[in-house]
CSV table of C-alpha atoms in Angstrom, one decimal:
chain,number,residue,atom,x,y,z
A,1,MET,CA,0.0,0.0,0.0
A,2,THR,CA,1.3,3.5,-0.9
A,3,GLN,CA,2.1,5.6,2.2
A,4,LEU,CA,-0.7,8.0,3.1
A,5,LYS,CA,-0.1,11.7,3.4
A,6,LEU,CA,-2.0,14.1,5.6
A,7,PRO,CA,-4.9,14.8,5.8
A,8,ALA,CA,-5.1,11.0,5.4
A,9,LEU,CA,-3.3,8.8,7.9
A,10,ASP,CA,-2.5,5.1,8.6
A,11,PRO,CA,-3.0,4.7,12.3
A,12,GLY,CA,-0.2,2.1,12.3
A,13,THR,CA,2.3,5.0,11.8
A,14,VAL,CA,1.1,6.9,14.9
A,15,GLU,CA,3.2,6.4,18.1
A,16,GLU,CA,1.7,4.1,20.7
A,17,ARG,CA,1.5,5.8,24.2
A,18,ARG,CA,1.2,3.9,27.4
A,19,GLY,CA,0.8,5.3,31.0
A,20,SER,CA,-1.8,7.3,32.7
A,21,LEU,CA,-2.3,10.6,34.6
A,22,TYR,CA,-3.8,8.6,37.5
A,23,PRO,CA,-1.8,8.2,40.7
A,24,GLU,CA,-1.1,4.8,42.1
A,25,PRO,CA,-2.8,2.5,42.9
A,26,PHE,CA,-5.1,3.5,40.0
A,27,ARG,CA,-2.5,3.7,37.3
A,28,SER,CA,-1.6,0.0,37.5
A,29,ARG,CA,-5.2,-1.0,37.2
A,30,MET,CA,-5.3,0.2,33.6
A,31,GLY,CA,-3.1,-2.8,32.7
A,32,ASP,CA,-2.1,-3.3,29.1
A,33,ARG,CA,-3.4,-0.2,27.4
A,34,ALA,CA,-1.9,1.5,24.4
A,35,LYS,CA,-3.3,4.7,22.7
A,36,ARG,CA,-2.7,6.2,19.4
A,37,ARG,CA,-3.7,9.9,19.2
A,38,LEU,CA,-5.2,10.0,15.8
A,39,GLY,CA,-7.0,13.4,16.1
A,40,GLU,CA,-3.8,15.1,17.4
A,41,ALA,CA,-1.8,13.5,14.5
A,42,CYS,CA,-4.3,15.2,12.1
A,43,SER,CA,-3.9,18.6,14.0
A,44,LEU,CA,-7.5,18.5,15.3
A,45,THR,CA,-8.1,20.7,18.4
A,46,ARG,CA,-11.9,20.7,18.9
A,47,PHE,CA,-12.2,17.0,19.8
A,48,GLY,CA,-9.8,14.1,20.4
A,49,VAL,CA,-9.8,10.7,18.7
A,50,ASN,CA,-7.7,7.9,20.1
A,51,LEU,CA,-7.4,4.4,18.8
A,52,VAL,CA,-7.0,2.3,21.9
A,53,THR,CA,-5.9,-1.3,22.3
A,54,LEU,CA,-6.6,-3.1,25.5
A,55,GLY,CA,-4.8,-6.4,26.2
A,56,PRO,CA,-6.5,-9.0,28.4
A,57,GLY,CA,-7.4,-7.4,31.7
A,58,GLY,CA,-6.8,-3.9,30.4
A,59,GLN,CA,-9.2,-1.0,31.2
A,60,SER,CA,-10.1,2.1,29.2
A,61,ALA,CA,-10.2,4.3,32.4
A,62,LEU,CA,-11.5,4.2,35.9
A,63,ARG,CA,-15.2,4.2,35.9
A,64,HIS,CA,-16.1,7.9,35.5
A,65,TRP,CA,-18.3,10.5,34.0
A,66,HIS,CA,-17.6,14.0,32.6
A,67,THR,CA,-19.2,17.3,33.5
A,68,LEU,CA,-18.8,19.1,30.2
A,69,GLU,CA,-17.5,16.6,27.6
A,70,ASP,CA,-19.5,14.2,25.5
A,71,GLU,CA,-17.7,10.9,24.9
A,72,PHE,CA,-18.3,8.2,22.2
A,73,ILE,CA,-16.7,4.8,21.7
A,74,TYR,CA,-16.8,2.4,18.7
A,75,VAL,CA,-15.4,-1.2,18.8
A,76,VAL,CA,-13.1,-1.8,15.9
A,77,ASP,CA,-11.9,-5.3,16.8
A,78,GLY,CA,-12.3,-7.8,19.5
A,79,GLU,CA,-14.7,-7.8,22.4
A,80,LEU,CA,-15.1,-5.5,25.4
A,81,THR,CA,-17.2,-5.3,28.5
A,82,LEU,CA,-18.9,-1.9,29.1
A,83,ILE,CA,-19.7,-1.3,32.8
A,84,THR,CA,-22.2,1.4,33.8
A,85,ASP,CA,-24.6,2.0,36.7
A,86,ARG,CA,-27.0,-0.4,35.0
A,87,GLY,CA,-24.5,-3.3,34.9
A,88,GLU,CA,-22.4,-5.0,32.3
A,89,GLN,CA,-22.9,-5.3,28.5
A,90,ARG,CA,-20.7,-7.1,26.0
A,91,LEU,CA,-19.6,-5.1,23.0
A,92,THR,CA,-18.4,-6.8,19.9
A,93,ARG,CA,-16.9,-5.4,16.7
A,94,GLY,CA,-19.1,-2.7,15.2
A,95,MET,CA,-20.9,-1.9,18.5
A,96,CYS,CA,-20.8,1.6,20.0
A,97,ALA,CA,-21.7,3.6,23.1
A,98,GLY,CA,-22.2,7.3,23.8
A,99,PHE,CA,-21.9,9.2,27.1
A,100,PRO,CA,-23.5,12.7,27.1
A,101,ALA,CA,-21.8,15.4,29.2
A,102,GLY,CA,-23.3,15.8,32.7
A,103,VAL,CA,-25.0,12.4,32.8
A,104,ARG,CA,-23.9,10.9,36.1
A,105,ASP,CA,-23.8,7.3,34.8
A,106,ALA,CA,-20.1,6.4,35.2
A,107,HIS,CA,-18.7,4.1,32.6
A,108,HIS,CA,-15.6,2.3,31.5
A,109,LEU,CA,-14.5,-0.6,29.2
A,110,VAL,CA,-12.7,-3.7,30.5
A,111,ASN,CA,-11.2,-6.4,28.4
A,112,ARG,CA,-12.3,-9.6,30.1
A,113,GLY,CA,-11.3,-11.8,27.2
A,114,GLY,CA,-8.1,-13.6,26.3
A,115,ALA,CA,-7.2,-11.5,23.1
A,116,PRO,CA,-6.5,-7.8,22.6
A,117,ALA,CA,-9.5,-5.6,21.7
A,118,THR,CA,-9.4,-2.2,19.9
A,119,PHE,CA,-11.8,0.7,19.9
A,120,LEU,CA,-12.0,4.3,18.9
A,121,GLU,CA,-12.6,6.9,21.7
A,122,ILE,CA,-13.8,10.4,20.9
A,123,GLY,CA,-14.3,13.2,23.3
A,124,ASN,CA,-14.7,16.9,22.8
A,125,ARG,CA,-12.4,19.3,24.6
A,126,ILE,CA,-13.9,21.8,26.9
A,127,GLU,CA,-12.0,24.1,29.3
A,128,GLY,CA,-13.2,23.5,32.8
A,129,ASP,CA,-14.4,19.9,32.3
A,130,ASN,CA,-14.1,17.7,35.4
A,131,GLY,CA,-14.4,13.9,35.8
A,132,PHE,CA,-15.8,12.0,38.8
A,133,TYR,CA,-15.2,8.5,39.9
A,134,PRO,CA,-17.9,6.9,42.1
A,135,ASP,CA,-16.1,3.7,42.8
A,136,ASP,CA,-12.7,5.1,43.7
A,137,ASP,CA,-11.1,7.5,46.2
A,138,LEU,CA,-10.0,9.9,43.5
A,139,MET,CA,-10.9,13.4,42.4
A,140,TRP,CA,-9.2,16.3,40.6
A,141,GLY,CA,-8.3,19.5,42.4
A,142,PHE,CA,-7.4,22.7,40.6
A,143,ASP,CA,-4.8,25.2,41.6
A,144,GLU,CA,-2.8,28.0,39.8
A,145,LYS,CA,-0.6,25.3,38.1
A,146,GLY,CA,-3.6,23.3,36.8
A,147,GLU,CA,-5.2,20.1,38.0
A,148,TYR,CA,-3.9,17.6,40.6
A,149,PRO,CA,-5.1,14.2,41.8
A,150,ALA,CA,-6.6,14.2,45.3
A,151,HIS,CA,-8.3,11.9,47.7
A,152,LYS,CA,-12.0,12.6,48.1
A,153,ASP,CA,-11.3,14.3,51.5
A,154,GLY,CA,-9.2,16.9,49.6
A,155,ARG,CA,-5.6,15.6,50.4
A,156,ARG,CA,-3.3,15.5,47.4
A,157,TYR,CA,-1.9,12.3,46.2
B,1,MET,CA,-26.5,-11.5,20.7
B,2,THR,CA,-28.4,-9.9,23.5
B,3,GLN,CA,-29.9,-6.5,22.6
B,4,LEU,CA,-27.8,-3.6,23.8
B,5,LYS,CA,-29.3,-0.9,25.9
B,6,LEU,CA,-28.2,2.8,26.1
B,7,PRO,CA,-25.6,4.0,26.6
B,8,ALA,CA,-24.5,1.1,24.4
B,9,LEU,CA,-26.0,0.8,20.9
B,10,ASP,CA,-26.0,-1.6,18.0
B,11,PRO,CA,-25.7,0.7,14.9
B,12,GLY,CA,-27.9,-1.7,12.9
B,13,THR,CA,-30.8,-0.6,15.1
B,14,VAL,CA,-30.5,3.0,14.1
B,15,GLU,CA,-32.6,4.3,11.2
B,16,GLU,CA,-30.9,4.8,7.9
B,17,ARG,CA,-31.3,8.3,6.4
B,18,ARG,CA,-30.9,9.2,2.8
B,19,GLY,CA,-31.2,12.6,1.1
B,20,SER,CA,-29.2,15.8,1.4
B,21,LEU,CA,-29.6,19.5,2.2
B,22,TYR,CA,-28.0,20.4,-1.2
B,23,PRO,CA,-30.2,21.8,-4.0
B,24,GLU,CA,-30.1,20.1,-7.4
B,25,PRO,CA,-28.0,19.4,-9.4
B,26,PHE,CA,-25.8,18.7,-6.3
B,27,ARG,CA,-28.1,16.4,-4.3
B,28,SER,CA,-28.3,13.8,-7.0
B,29,ARG,CA,-24.5,13.6,-7.2
B,30,MET,CA,-24.3,12.1,-3.7
B,31,GLY,CA,-25.7,8.9,-5.3
B,32,ASP,CA,-26.2,5.9,-3.0
B,33,ARG,CA,-25.5,7.3,0.5
B,34,ALA,CA,-27.1,6.2,3.7
B,35,LYS,CA,-26.3,7.7,7.2
B,36,ARG,CA,-27.0,6.4,10.7
B,37,ARG,CA,-26.8,9.2,13.3
B,38,LEU,CA,-25.1,7.3,16.1
B,39,GLY,CA,-24.1,10.3,18.2
B,40,GLU,CA,-27.7,11.6,18.1
B,41,ALA,CA,-29.0,8.2,19.0
B,42,CYS,CA,-26.9,8.4,22.2
B,43,SER,CA,-28.1,11.9,22.9
B,44,LEU,CA,-24.7,13.6,22.2
B,45,THR,CA,-24.9,17.3,21.4
B,46,ARG,CA,-21.2,18.5,21.4
B,47,PHE,CA,-20.3,16.5,18.3
B,48,GLY,CA,-22.0,14.3,15.7
B,49,VAL,CA,-21.0,10.8,14.8
B,50,ASN,CA,-22.5,9.2,11.7
B,51,LEU,CA,-22.0,5.7,10.3
B,52,VAL,CA,-22.1,6.3,6.5
B,53,THR,CA,-22.4,3.7,3.8
B,54,LEU,CA,-21.6,4.7,0.2
B,55,GLY,CA,-22.7,2.4,-2.6
B,56,PRO,CA,-20.6,2.3,-5.9
B,57,GLY,CA,-20.4,5.9,-7.2
B,58,GLY,CA,-21.6,7.4,-3.9
B,59,GLN,CA,-20.1,10.5,-2.4
B,60,SER,CA,-19.8,11.7,1.2
B,61,ALA,CA,-20.4,15.3,0.3
B,62,LEU,CA,-19.5,17.9,-2.2
B,63,ARG,CA,-15.8,18.7,-1.9
B,64,HIS,CA,-15.8,21.3,0.9
B,65,TRP,CA,-14.0,22.7,4.0
B,66,HIS,CA,-15.4,24.1,7.2
B,67,THR,CA,-14.7,27.4,8.9
B,68,LEU,CA,-15.2,26.4,12.6
B,69,GLU,CA,-15.7,22.6,12.7
B,70,ASP,CA,-13.1,19.9,12.9
B,71,GLU,CA,-13.9,16.7,10.9
B,72,PHE,CA,-12.5,13.2,11.2
B,73,ILE,CA,-13.3,10.0,9.2
B,74,TYR,CA,-12.4,6.4,9.8
B,75,VAL,CA,-12.9,3.6,7.3
B,76,VAL,CA,-14.8,0.7,8.9
B,77,ASP,CA,-15.2,-1.4,5.8
B,78,GLY,CA,-14.5,-1.4,2.1
B,79,GLU,CA,-12.4,1.1,0.1
B,80,LEU,CA,-12.9,4.8,-0.5
B,81,THR,CA,-11.0,7.5,-2.5
B,82,LEU,CA,-10.2,10.7,-0.6
B,83,ILE,CA,-10.0,13.7,-2.8
B,84,THR,CA,-8.2,16.9,-1.5
B,85,ASP,CA,-6.2,19.8,-3.1
B,86,ARG,CA,-3.2,17.5,-3.2
B,87,GLY,CA,-5.0,14.9,-5.3
B,88,GLU,CA,-6.4,11.4,-4.6
B,89,GLN,CA,-5.6,8.8,-2.0
B,90,ARG,CA,-7.1,5.3,-1.6
B,91,LEU,CA,-8.3,4.6,1.9
B,92,THR,CA,-8.9,1.0,3.0
B,93,ARG,CA,-10.4,-0.5,6.2
B,94,GLY,CA,-8.7,1.0,9.3
B,95,MET,CA,-7.4,4.1,7.5
B,96,CYS,CA,-8.5,7.6,8.6
B,97,ALA,CA,-8.2,11.3,7.8
B,98,GLY,CA,-8.7,14.5,9.8
B,99,PHE,CA,-9.7,18.0,8.6
B,100,PRO,CA,-9.0,20.8,11.0
B,101,ALA,CA,-11.4,23.8,11.1
B,102,GLY,CA,-10.4,26.7,8.9
B,103,VAL,CA,-7.9,24.8,6.8
B,104,ARG,CA,-8.9,25.6,3.2
B,105,ASP,CA,-8.1,22.2,1.8
B,106,ALA,CA,-11.5,21.0,0.5
B,107,HIS,CA,-12.2,17.3,0.8
B,108,HIS,CA,-14.7,14.5,0.2
B,109,LEU,CA,-14.8,10.7,-0.1
B,110,VAL,CA,-16.0,8.9,-3.3
B,111,ASN,CA,-16.7,5.2,-3.7
B,112,ARG,CA,-15.0,4.4,-7.0
B,113,GLY,CA,-15.2,0.6,-6.4
B,114,GLY,CA,-17.9,-2.0,-7.1
B,115,ALA,CA,-18.9,-2.7,-3.5
B,116,PRO,CA,-20.3,-0.7,-0.7
B,117,ALA,CA,-17.9,1.0,1.7
B,118,THR,CA,-18.6,2.2,5.2
B,119,PHE,CA,-17.0,4.9,7.4
B,120,LEU,CA,-17.5,6.9,10.6
B,121,GLU,CA,-17.7,10.6,10.2
B,122,ILE,CA,-17.3,12.8,13.2
B,123,GLY,CA,-17.6,16.6,13.4
B,124,ASN,CA,-18.0,19.0,16.3
B,125,ARG,CA,-21.0,21.4,16.3
B,126,ILE,CA,-20.3,25.1,16.4
B,127,GLU,CA,-22.8,27.8,16.0
B,128,GLY,CA,-21.9,30.0,13.0
B,129,ASP,CA,-19.9,27.4,11.1
B,130,ASN,CA,-19.9,27.8,7.3
B,131,GLY,CA,-18.8,25.4,4.5
B,132,PHE,CA,-17.2,26.4,1.2
B,133,TYR,CA,-17.2,24.4,-2.1
B,134,PRO,CA,-14.3,25.4,-4.4
B,135,ASP,CA,-15.5,23.1,-7.3
B,136,ASP,CA,-19.2,24.0,-7.3
B,137,ASP,CA,-21.5,27.0,-7.7
B,138,LEU,CA,-22.9,26.7,-4.2
B,139,MET,CA,-22.6,28.7,-1.0
B,140,TRP,CA,-24.7,29.2,2.1
B,141,GLY,CA,-26.5,32.4,2.8
B,142,PHE,CA,-28.0,33.3,6.2
B,143,ASP,CA,-31.2,35.2,6.9
B,144,GLU,CA,-33.6,35.5,9.9
B,145,LYS,CA,-34.9,32.0,9.1
B,146,GLY,CA,-31.5,30.3,9.0
B,147,GLU,CA,-29.3,29.2,6.2
B,148,TYR,CA,-30.2,28.9,2.5
B,149,PRO,CA,-28.4,27.5,-0.5
B,150,ALA,CA,-27.2,30.2,-3.0
B,151,HIS,CA,-25.3,30.6,-6.2
B,152,LYS,CA,-21.8,32.2,-5.6
B,153,ASP,CA,-23.2,35.4,-7.1
B,154,GLY,CA,-25.7,35.5,-4.2
B,155,ARG,CA,-28.9,34.4,-6.0
B,156,ARG,CA,-30.9,31.8,-4.0
B,157,TYR,CA,-31.4,28.3,-5.4
């Protein structure tokens, strides 16, 4: 295949990023998770598009909801479990889910299978957005340097 | 497969929409094009996500660029030709393209093959966005009722 040139892009040419902004013990819980920032690679600024691969046991994020940002996911390959307040649903290739801003139904994807699974995650970018985590002792505080992870009683991690 | 419940969604359960806001002779040029509004089906408002299927000869849109909206496309199945100012590129399953707001490189996707092709199109929603069509005698005017299609000399279609 001829190499694509922007504005077209082969996701395989975009760097895989691992790691997380969460403090421990949350960071390790994400497991085998690699993201390719496709939107950024195309110079988009209004919303982000990541192609995310979760190995067995990997998680998309802590279960969370956003105050100001819509989110959408589309399963490209493999099988994932979506966990929300209403319980668990199995998402196979071609299935999707959408999470409107401000709806307090926390969500995440977990790979419970034995093979990697890949999905697209899309979120718009809004200054002042916050995320909340009903299952975990984590929240984000804001000071003059930006946001920082804190316990729910306010102490910084 | 068990039926999915929101916030999860099987795109196959979302109504297919055909048609276009373009006046003739442009509307007919879109050919065999069906869109499923996945973002709207999940109650998203910050950005739109459509699953679009183009039959042979179908087009995603007239070649255009947006003033205020970022756009992103991801090929889910089949093969499409991306046409921009720099020429044509062939996009196969898993390839993508991104179009930052305000970049005057007009773009569209055309199905030049003999089989249907499907892609996701994502665009954020910004009040006051406009689209321009370098190849065609079409622009959008705005009056107190909203936008209307016009010739480039200003006459309404």
